[in-house]
Short mmCIF file of C-alpha atoms and ligand atoms in Angstrom, two decimals:
data_model
loop_
_atom_site.label_atom_id
_atom_site.label_comp_id
_atom_site.label_asym_id
_atom_site.label_seq_id
_atom_site.Cartn_x
_atom_site.Cartn_y
_atom_site.Cartn_z
CA MET A 1 21.74 10.44 -19.74
CA SER A 2 22.97 10.43 -16.18
CA ILE A 3 19.98 9.03 -14.32
CA TRP A 4 19.28 5.38 -13.60
CA TYR A 5 15.47 5.08 -13.42
CA PRO A 6 13.49 2.69 -11.20
CA TYR A 7 11.92 -0.47 -12.67
CA THR A 8 13.17 0.61 -16.06
CA GLN A 9 15.11 -1.35 -18.67
CA ALA A 10 16.76 1.67 -20.26
CA LYS A 11 17.71 -0.21 -23.40
CA THR A 12 14.14 -1.01 -24.45
CA SER A 13 12.06 1.67 -22.72
CA PRO A 14 10.83 4.90 -24.23
CA LEU A 15 12.49 8.04 -22.86
CA PRO A 16 10.90 9.43 -19.69
CA LEU A 17 8.48 12.33 -20.12
CA LYS A 18 9.50 15.57 -18.47
CA VAL A 19 6.94 17.03 -16.07
CA LYS A 20 7.09 20.78 -15.66
CA SER A 21 4.40 21.31 -13.06
CA ALA A 22 1.32 19.80 -11.52
CA GLN A 23 -1.89 21.16 -10.10
CA GLY A 24 -4.79 19.15 -8.69
CA VAL A 25 -5.17 15.98 -10.77
CA TRP A 26 -3.30 17.44 -13.75
CA LEU A 27 0.35 17.06 -14.71
CA GLU A 28 1.78 19.46 -17.24
CA LEU A 29 4.52 18.12 -19.49
CA GLU A 30 7.27 20.04 -21.22
CA GLY A 31 5.65 21.39 -24.36
CA GLY A 32 2.32 21.96 -22.63
CA HIS A 33 0.57 18.55 -22.99
CA ARG A 34 -1.63 17.95 -19.93
CA ILE A 35 -2.36 14.52 -18.49
CA LEU A 36 -4.73 13.51 -15.72
CA ASP A 37 -2.91 11.57 -13.00
CA ALA A 38 -5.35 8.65 -12.61
CA ILE A 39 -2.96 6.60 -10.47
CA SER A 40 -1.99 9.30 -7.97
CA SER A 41 1.67 9.15 -9.07
CA TRP A 42 2.25 5.62 -7.74
CA TRP A 43 -0.51 5.93 -5.15
CA VAL A 44 0.99 8.73 -3.08
CA THR A 45 -0.84 11.87 -4.20
CA LEU A 46 -3.85 11.75 -1.91
CA HIS A 47 -5.82 14.94 -2.55
CA GLY A 48 -4.16 16.44 -5.61
CA HIS A 49 -0.86 17.94 -6.65
CA GLY A 50 0.24 21.27 -5.25
CA GLU A 51 -2.30 21.37 -2.37
CA PRO A 52 -1.72 24.90 -1.04
CA THR A 53 -2.35 24.10 2.65
CA ILE A 54 0.23 21.31 2.62
CA ALA A 55 2.74 23.47 0.77
CA GLN A 56 2.18 26.25 3.30
CA ALA A 57 2.57 23.87 6.27
CA ILE A 58 5.91 22.68 4.91
CA TYR A 59 7.08 26.25 4.32
CA ASP A 60 6.10 27.34 7.84
CA GLN A 61 7.73 24.30 9.42
CA ALA A 62 10.93 24.80 7.39
CA GLN A 63 11.35 28.21 8.94
CA ARG A 64 11.00 26.85 12.48
CA LEU A 65 12.75 23.46 12.44
CA GLU A 66 13.57 21.57 9.28
CA GLN A 67 15.27 18.50 10.75
CA VAL A 68 16.74 17.25 14.00
CA ILE A 69 18.23 14.00 15.28
CA PHE A 70 15.34 11.89 16.62
CA ALA A 71 17.17 9.85 19.29
CA GLY A 72 17.37 11.74 22.55
CA PHE A 73 15.32 14.55 20.98
CA THR A 74 11.72 15.00 19.95
CA HIS A 75 9.52 17.75 18.48
CA ASP A 76 5.93 18.95 18.31
CA PRO A 77 5.07 17.90 14.74
CA ALA A 78 6.08 14.28 15.47
CA GLU A 79 4.13 14.21 18.74
CA ALA A 80 1.07 15.78 17.16
CA LEU A 81 1.13 13.36 14.23
CA ALA A 82 1.51 10.33 16.50
CA ASP A 83 -1.43 11.54 18.61
CA ARG A 84 -3.60 12.13 15.58
CA LEU A 85 -2.91 8.67 14.12
CA LEU A 86 -3.51 6.94 17.44
CA GLN A 87 -6.84 8.71 17.91
CA ALA A 88 -8.00 7.27 14.59
CA LEU A 89 -6.51 3.77 14.88
CA PRO A 90 -8.10 1.01 17.00
CA GLN A 91 -7.23 1.34 20.70
CA PRO A 92 -4.65 -1.41 21.31
CA LEU A 93 -2.40 0.16 18.67
CA SER A 94 -0.54 2.59 20.87
CA ARG A 95 3.09 3.13 19.86
CA VAL A 96 4.25 4.95 16.75
CA PHE A 97 7.68 4.29 15.23
CA PHE A 98 8.79 6.63 12.42
CA SER A 99 10.75 5.81 9.30
CA ASP A 100 10.75 7.19 5.79
CA ASN A 101 9.20 4.86 3.19
CA GLY A 102 6.91 1.89 2.86
CA SER A 103 9.66 -0.70 2.64
CA THR A 104 11.33 0.48 5.83
CA ALA A 105 7.96 0.58 7.62
CA VAL A 106 7.65 -3.11 6.69
CA GLU A 107 11.24 -3.89 7.75
CA VAL A 108 10.53 -2.31 11.11
CA ALA A 109 7.34 -4.35 11.57
CA LEU A 110 9.17 -7.58 10.70
CA LYS A 111 11.98 -6.77 13.13
CA MET A 112 9.51 -5.85 15.87
CA ALA A 113 7.58 -9.08 15.37
CA TYR A 114 10.67 -11.25 15.36
CA GLN A 115 12.31 -9.59 18.35
CA TYR A 116 9.03 -9.51 20.26
CA TRP A 117 9.23 -13.28 20.56
CA ARG A 118 12.99 -13.33 21.10
CA ASN A 119 12.72 -10.83 23.95
CA GLN A 120 10.36 -13.31 25.62
CA GLY A 121 12.78 -16.20 25.19
CA GLN A 122 11.04 -17.74 22.17
CA LYS A 123 12.61 -18.47 18.83
CA ARG A 124 10.09 -18.02 16.03
CA PRO A 125 12.10 -18.01 12.83
CA ARG A 126 9.37 -17.99 10.18
CA PHE A 127 6.85 -15.63 8.61
CA LEU A 128 3.58 -16.22 6.79
CA ALA A 129 2.39 -14.14 3.84
CA LEU A 130 -0.16 -14.25 1.05
CA GLU A 131 0.61 -15.37 -2.47
CA GLY A 132 0.94 -12.41 -4.83
CA ALA A 133 1.86 -10.06 -1.97
CA TYR A 134 4.03 -6.98 -2.41
CA HIS A 135 5.63 -5.35 0.63
CA GLY A 136 8.53 -3.36 -0.81
CA ASP A 137 11.95 -3.70 -2.42
CA THR A 138 14.38 -3.96 0.49
CA PHE A 139 15.51 -7.47 1.38
CA GLY A 140 13.17 -8.24 4.27
CA ALA A 141 10.22 -6.75 2.43
CA MET A 142 11.15 -8.68 -0.72
CA ALA A 143 11.39 -11.90 1.26
CA VAL A 144 7.79 -11.66 2.51
CA GLY A 145 6.59 -10.65 -0.97
CA ALA A 146 5.71 -12.99 -3.80
CA ARG A 147 8.64 -14.35 -5.74
CA SER A 148 8.38 -12.64 -9.11
CA LEU A 149 10.26 -11.19 -12.01
CA PHE A 150 11.22 -8.32 -9.70
CA SER A 151 12.84 -10.46 -7.02
CA GLU A 152 14.13 -13.17 -9.36
CA ALA A 153 17.76 -12.00 -9.36
CA PHE A 154 17.90 -12.14 -5.56
CA GLY A 155 15.99 -15.41 -5.02
CA ASP A 156 18.93 -17.17 -3.37
CA LEU A 157 19.30 -14.43 -0.80
CA LEU A 158 15.67 -14.24 0.32
CA TRP A 159 14.78 -16.12 3.48
CA SER A 160 12.09 -18.70 3.02
CA VAL A 161 8.51 -17.71 3.81
CA ASP A 162 5.33 -19.81 3.89
CA PHE A 163 2.76 -18.41 1.48
CA VAL A 164 -0.94 -19.13 1.63
CA PRO A 165 -3.26 -18.71 -1.37
CA VAL A 166 -5.18 -15.48 -1.75
CA PRO A 167 -8.92 -15.70 -2.51
CA ALA A 168 -8.95 -12.99 -5.18
CA THR A 169 -12.52 -11.98 -5.89
CA TYR A 170 -14.51 -9.76 -8.25
CA ARG A 171 -18.06 -8.99 -9.20
CA GLY A 172 -20.06 -12.09 -10.06
CA ASP A 173 -17.43 -14.46 -8.61
CA ASP A 174 -19.28 -17.67 -7.66
CA GLN A 175 -16.13 -19.43 -6.46
CA VAL A 176 -15.26 -17.01 -3.69
CA GLU A 177 -16.42 -19.13 -0.75
CA ALA A 178 -14.52 -22.16 -2.00
CA LYS A 179 -11.34 -20.11 -2.52
CA GLU A 180 -11.60 -18.56 0.92
CA ALA A 181 -12.15 -21.92 2.56
CA GLN A 182 -9.11 -23.32 0.81
CA CYS A 183 -6.93 -20.42 1.90
CA LEU A 184 -8.05 -20.68 5.51
CA GLN A 185 -7.57 -24.42 5.48
CA THR A 186 -4.01 -24.09 4.16
CA LEU A 187 -3.25 -21.56 6.85
CA ARG A 188 -4.81 -23.69 9.60
CA HIS A 189 -2.83 -26.69 8.41
CA ARG A 190 0.46 -24.78 8.58
CA LEU A 191 -0.32 -23.35 12.00
CA GLU A 192 -1.23 -26.79 13.36
CA GLN A 193 1.79 -28.49 11.80
CA GLN A 194 4.27 -25.96 13.14
CA PRO A 195 2.92 -24.25 16.22
CA HIS A 196 5.24 -21.66 17.80
CA THR A 197 7.25 -21.44 14.58
CA TYR A 198 5.72 -18.33 13.08
CA ALA A 199 6.52 -14.85 14.34
CA ALA A 200 3.82 -13.19 12.25
CA LEU A 201 1.59 -13.16 9.20
CA ILE A 202 1.89 -10.08 7.00
CA VAL A 203 -0.99 -9.06 4.73
CA GLU A 204 -2.14 -6.14 2.61
CA PRO A 205 -5.71 -5.83 3.90
CA LEU A 206 -8.62 -5.81 1.38
CA VAL A 207 -6.49 -4.94 -1.67
CA GLN A 208 -3.13 -6.32 -2.77
CA GLY A 209 -1.73 -3.39 -4.73
CA ALA A 210 1.31 -4.18 -6.87
CA GLY A 211 0.18 -7.80 -7.17
CA GLY A 212 -2.59 -6.56 -9.48
CA MET A 213 -5.24 -4.79 -7.39
CA VAL A 214 -6.32 -8.17 -6.08
CA MET A 215 -9.34 -7.74 -3.83
CA MET A 216 -10.60 -9.88 -0.94
CA ARG A 217 -13.71 -9.77 1.21
CA SER A 218 -13.58 -8.29 4.70
CA SER A 219 -15.27 -11.36 6.19
CA PHE A 220 -12.39 -13.46 4.86
CA LEU A 221 -9.81 -11.09 6.28
CA GLU A 222 -11.48 -11.22 9.67
CA GLN A 223 -11.30 -15.01 9.68
CA LEU A 224 -7.67 -14.92 8.57
CA VAL A 225 -6.67 -12.59 11.40
CA THR A 226 -8.73 -14.44 14.00
CA LEU A 227 -7.17 -17.75 12.98
CA CYS A 228 -3.61 -16.42 13.33
CA GLN A 229 -4.27 -14.72 16.61
CA SER A 230 -5.92 -17.88 18.00
CA PHE A 231 -2.59 -19.63 17.35
CA ASP A 232 -0.76 -16.78 19.04
CA VAL A 233 0.83 -15.58 15.79
CA LEU A 234 1.13 -11.81 15.32
CA VAL A 235 -0.63 -10.13 12.42
CA ILE A 236 0.96 -7.26 10.48
CA PHE A 237 -1.28 -5.12 8.27
CA ASP A 238 0.71 -3.50 5.49
CA GLU A 239 -1.52 -0.50 4.84
CA VAL A 240 1.18 1.39 2.97
CA MET A 241 -1.19 1.60 0.00
CA THR A 242 -4.64 1.03 1.59
CA GLY A 243 -4.16 3.62 4.34
CA PHE A 244 -5.53 7.16 4.39
CA GLY A 245 -8.87 6.52 2.74
CA ARG A 246 -8.08 4.43 -0.33
CA THR A 247 -10.52 1.66 0.64
CA GLY A 248 -13.26 4.11 1.62
CA GLU A 249 -12.39 3.88 5.34
CA ILE A 250 -9.57 6.04 6.71
CA PHE A 251 -7.71 2.77 7.31
CA ALA A 252 -8.79 -0.62 5.95
CA CYS A 253 -8.61 -2.05 9.48
CA LEU A 254 -11.33 0.36 10.65
CA GLY A 255 -13.92 -1.50 8.59
CA LEU A 256 -13.04 -4.82 10.23
CA SER A 257 -13.99 -6.43 13.53
CA VAL A 258 -10.36 -7.46 14.13
CA VAL A 259 -7.26 -5.45 15.05
CA PRO A 260 -3.76 -6.18 13.73
CA ASP A 261 -0.81 -6.30 16.14
CA LEU A 262 1.24 -4.05 13.89
CA ILE A 263 0.33 -1.70 11.06
CA CYS A 264 2.54 -0.05 8.41
CA LEU A 265 1.57 3.28 6.85
CA SER A 266 3.29 5.40 4.21
CA LYS A 267 2.49 6.52 0.62
CA GLY A 268 -0.48 8.86 1.19
CA ILE A 269 0.61 9.88 4.68
CA THR A 270 2.01 13.28 3.63
CA GLY A 271 -0.53 13.75 0.86
CA GLY A 272 2.26 12.79 -1.52
CA PHE A 273 4.57 15.70 -0.69
CA LEU A 274 7.42 14.11 1.25
CA PRO A 275 8.72 10.63 2.06
CA MET A 276 7.55 9.44 5.47
CA SER A 277 6.21 6.31 7.10
CA VAL A 278 5.21 4.86 10.43
CA THR A 279 4.93 1.43 11.98
CA VAL A 280 2.35 1.37 14.77
CA ALA A 281 2.49 -1.38 17.39
CA GLN A 282 0.16 -2.68 20.03
CA GLU A 283 1.14 -1.93 23.60
CA LYS A 284 2.04 -5.57 24.38
CA ILE A 285 4.72 -5.40 21.67
CA TYR A 286 6.18 -2.18 23.04
CA GLN A 287 6.18 -3.68 26.54
CA ALA A 288 8.22 -6.68 25.37
CA PHE A 289 11.04 -4.24 24.52
CA TYR A 290 10.69 -2.10 27.66
CA SER A 291 13.47 -3.41 29.88
CA ASP A 292 16.71 -2.77 31.79
CA ASP A 293 18.38 -5.20 29.43
CA PRO A 294 20.06 -3.34 26.53
CA LEU A 295 19.66 -6.45 24.35
CA LYS A 296 15.92 -5.96 24.39
CA THR A 297 16.14 -2.57 22.65
CA LEU A 298 14.88 -2.11 19.09
CA TYR A 299 18.13 -1.10 17.42
CA HIS A 300 16.71 0.48 14.31
CA GLY A 301 16.53 4.00 12.91
CA HIS A 302 17.03 6.14 9.81
CA SER A 303 18.72 9.49 9.28
CA TYR A 304 15.49 11.26 8.39
CA THR A 305 13.34 9.51 11.02
CA ALA A 306 10.33 11.70 11.86
CA ASN A 307 11.57 14.55 9.67
CA PRO A 308 9.65 17.63 10.89
CA LEU A 309 8.76 18.75 7.36
CA GLY A 310 7.24 15.36 6.64
CA CYS A 311 5.32 15.47 9.92
CA ALA A 312 4.00 18.97 9.14
CA ALA A 313 2.90 17.82 5.68
CA ALA A 314 1.20 14.78 7.20
CA LEU A 315 -0.70 16.93 9.71
CA ALA A 316 -1.95 19.26 7.00
CA SER A 317 -2.88 16.31 4.79
CA TRP A 318 -4.76 14.72 7.69
CA ASP A 319 -6.97 17.78 8.05
CA LEU A 320 -7.80 17.67 4.34
CA LEU A 321 -8.55 13.96 4.63
CA MET A 322 -11.02 14.54 7.46
CA ALA A 323 -12.82 17.12 5.32
CA THR A 324 -12.92 14.67 2.36
CA ARG A 325 -14.48 11.78 4.29
CA PRO A 326 -18.01 12.04 2.86
CA LYS A 327 -16.68 12.07 -0.71
CA LEU A 328 -14.68 8.88 -0.10
CA GLN A 329 -17.97 7.05 0.44
CA GLU A 330 -19.20 8.09 -3.02
CA PHE A 331 -16.31 6.68 -5.03
CA GLU A 332 -17.60 3.09 -5.21
CA ALA A 333 -20.92 4.10 -6.78
CA GLN A 334 -19.20 6.50 -9.17
CA HIS A 335 -16.72 3.84 -10.29
CA TRP A 336 -19.47 1.24 -10.82
CA THR A 337 -21.53 3.58 -13.00
CA HIS A 338 -18.71 3.68 -15.55
CA LEU A 339 -17.00 0.36 -14.86
CA ALA A 340 -19.99 -1.98 -15.18
CA PRO A 341 -20.62 -1.22 -18.90
CA LEU A 342 -17.00 -2.19 -19.72
CA MET A 343 -18.10 -5.81 -19.34
CA ALA A 344 -19.51 -5.43 -22.88
CA TYR A 345 -15.97 -5.66 -24.26
CA PRO A 346 -15.06 -9.29 -24.91
CA GLN A 347 -11.50 -8.76 -23.67
CA VAL A 348 -12.57 -7.39 -20.25
CA GLU A 349 -13.13 -9.55 -17.16
CA GLN A 350 -13.13 -9.53 -13.35
CA LEU A 351 -14.50 -6.06 -12.61
CA ARG A 352 -13.81 -5.00 -9.04
CA VAL A 353 -14.00 -1.92 -6.83
CA THR A 354 -12.93 -1.26 -3.24
CA GLY A 355 -13.48 2.29 -2.07
CA THR A 356 -11.60 4.66 -4.37
CA ILE A 357 -9.84 1.84 -6.27
CA ALA A 358 -11.30 0.25 -9.42
CA ALA A 359 -9.75 -2.50 -11.56
CA PHE A 360 -10.39 -5.03 -14.29
CA ASN A 361 -8.35 -7.66 -16.12
CA LEU A 362 -7.67 -7.93 -19.81
CA LYS A 363 -8.01 -11.46 -21.07
CA THR A 364 -4.64 -12.59 -22.31
CA ASP A 365 -2.67 -15.77 -22.71
CA ARG A 366 0.34 -13.96 -21.26
CA PRO A 367 -0.65 -12.57 -17.87
CA GLY A 368 1.99 -10.73 -15.86
CA TYR A 369 4.36 -7.83 -16.06
CA LEU A 370 5.99 -8.78 -19.34
CA ASN A 371 2.67 -8.48 -21.13
CA THR A 372 3.05 -5.92 -23.91
CA LEU A 373 -0.55 -4.74 -23.54
CA SER A 374 0.59 -2.71 -20.55
CA LEU A 375 3.01 -0.52 -22.47
CA GLN A 376 0.58 -0.24 -25.37
CA ILE A 377 -2.20 1.05 -23.10
CA ARG A 378 0.16 3.30 -21.17
CA GLN A 379 1.31 5.06 -24.32
CA ALA A 380 -2.14 5.39 -25.89
CA ALA A 381 -3.51 6.74 -22.59
CA ILE A 382 -0.79 9.39 -22.37
CA GLN A 383 -1.61 10.47 -25.93
CA ALA A 384 -5.26 10.78 -24.91
CA GLY A 385 -4.32 12.75 -21.80
CA VAL A 386 -4.49 10.20 -18.96
CA LEU A 387 -1.73 8.71 -16.82
CA LEU A 388 -2.49 4.99 -16.55
CA ARG A 389 0.05 2.31 -15.71
CA PRO A 390 -1.50 -1.15 -15.97
CA LEU A 391 0.04 -3.84 -13.77
CA GLY A 392 0.64 -6.31 -16.57
CA HIS A 393 -2.84 -7.21 -17.81
CA VAL A 394 -4.58 -5.44 -14.91
CA VAL A 395 -5.95 -1.97 -15.67
CA TYR A 396 -6.81 0.08 -12.60
CA LEU A 397 -7.70 3.56 -11.43
CA MET A 398 -6.60 5.07 -8.13
CA PRO A 399 -7.16 8.80 -8.61
CA PRO A 400 -6.41 11.60 -6.17
CA TYR A 401 -9.53 12.37 -4.08
CA GLY A 402 -9.75 15.84 -5.60
CA ILE A 403 -10.87 14.42 -8.95
CA THR A 404 -14.31 15.69 -9.96
CA TRP A 405 -17.00 13.23 -11.06
CA ASP A 406 -16.90 14.83 -14.51
CA GLU A 407 -13.17 14.20 -14.73
CA LEU A 408 -13.66 10.62 -13.59
CA ALA A 409 -16.35 10.09 -16.26
CA TRP A 410 -13.93 11.51 -18.84
CA VAL A 411 -11.17 9.09 -17.76
CA TYR A 412 -13.59 6.21 -18.33
CA ARG A 413 -14.46 7.61 -21.77
CA VAL A 414 -10.76 7.49 -22.60
CA ILE A 415 -10.59 3.90 -21.34
CA ASN A 416 -13.53 3.05 -23.63
CA THR A 417 -11.66 4.45 -26.61
CA LEU A 418 -8.54 2.50 -25.66
CA LEU A 419 -10.53 -0.72 -25.42
CA GLN A 420 -12.15 -0.11 -28.81
CA ASP A 421 -8.72 0.30 -30.38
CA LEU A 422 -7.17 -2.74 -28.69
C1 PLP B 501 4.47 0.70 -2.23
C2 PLP B 501 4.29 -0.34 -1.20
C3 PLP B 501 5.31 -0.68 -0.32
C4 PLP B 501 6.71 -0.09 -0.42
O1 PLP B 501 6.70 1.27 -0.22
P1 PLP B 501 7.93 2.15 -0.76
O2 PLP B 501 7.69 3.50 -0.19
O3 PLP B 501 7.84 2.11 -2.24
O4 PLP B 501 9.17 1.54 -0.25
C5 PLP B 501 5.06 -1.61 0.67
N1 PLP B 501 3.84 -2.17 0.79
C6 PLP B 501 2.83 -1.87 -0.03
C7 PLP B 501 1.50 -2.50 0.19
C8 PLP B 501 3.01 -0.95 -1.06
O5 PLP B 501 2.00 -0.68 -1.89
#
């Protein structure tokens, strides 16, 4: 075998399954076995696979302009996409910087935040983040993410970050206020102890994805942001996963009374067709770089920055998203109908839903990624015709929006069977 697969220990892992084609929520494997993609192929497939309008938009764009250098040049698809995003995002977010994946969108935000202060003659060498956070696999993104099995090998190389606890909550949680208070108190303490030290806090709003679909209340998030901003610390929302409708709102920040200084978007941006991302900054950040001094420039870019095909896909996906808005509001109720009864299984705990995302934990004395339950469930689910990929002991669903309520009910029936056999 010639391919080195991501997150995969080749020696102990089963061979990868070959996918021949995909349509809507269904993947078709070599040999004809069909599986329902209940995790949107790592959270990118927004509407469904093979969406004809997105495919057509890419084809049309490819015939006009497939790619062009994005320094000293610009093009319509990039301008149209930037306009569209800015119309939907809260007002002070006004400048769109393109890159090509979630990790680079985070790197760009971190660089912008750090240099924002430097350009104003301040040295703010530290960042704040939440425990359990995941922001990507490049070095800066790893540094602001939780130290884990995944970053273990590189621990010595990661710059030190101050983490504050995350008040993970779920249905029936009677400790949530206490956890939130403790988190806010830790943050306040750090901010008071070291004022003017922190460039920014980075947070995945409402749902921490890779950390285990950890959910937090919006009132908490509002207090977190307000606290940082009252100490003049920038706030970065990493909406790489939560963006484009996952939480029920088009962006998680739209359901909040606060506005981040920077926001990172990727994954669902092109509907899952092409790699693309943006970092959107408030005007005050842009203005701190706007200067006659070459040293104040943001020296960052990627070869495929604002690739026209990606922009065309994103525009077509955006139109579909607007048409899907009413359905997004129905996901929570649909999930709860099928999720709530799972509490009857003794091994199930911490049911939670935010928008289109549902999750629960399996009780285990070995939580985490090395838990063998994950592989066991993954394989049984594939047999039964569903693509699930538990995050350690956390089972979750994040289906493409095109899933029908009958299909969703069927996925939960499969989960019931898996739990019975566990
Ligand atoms: C997936 C993810 C990233 C990294 O995105 P990549 O495109 O995989 O580099 C960053 N932040 C969050 C919240 C993510 O879910």
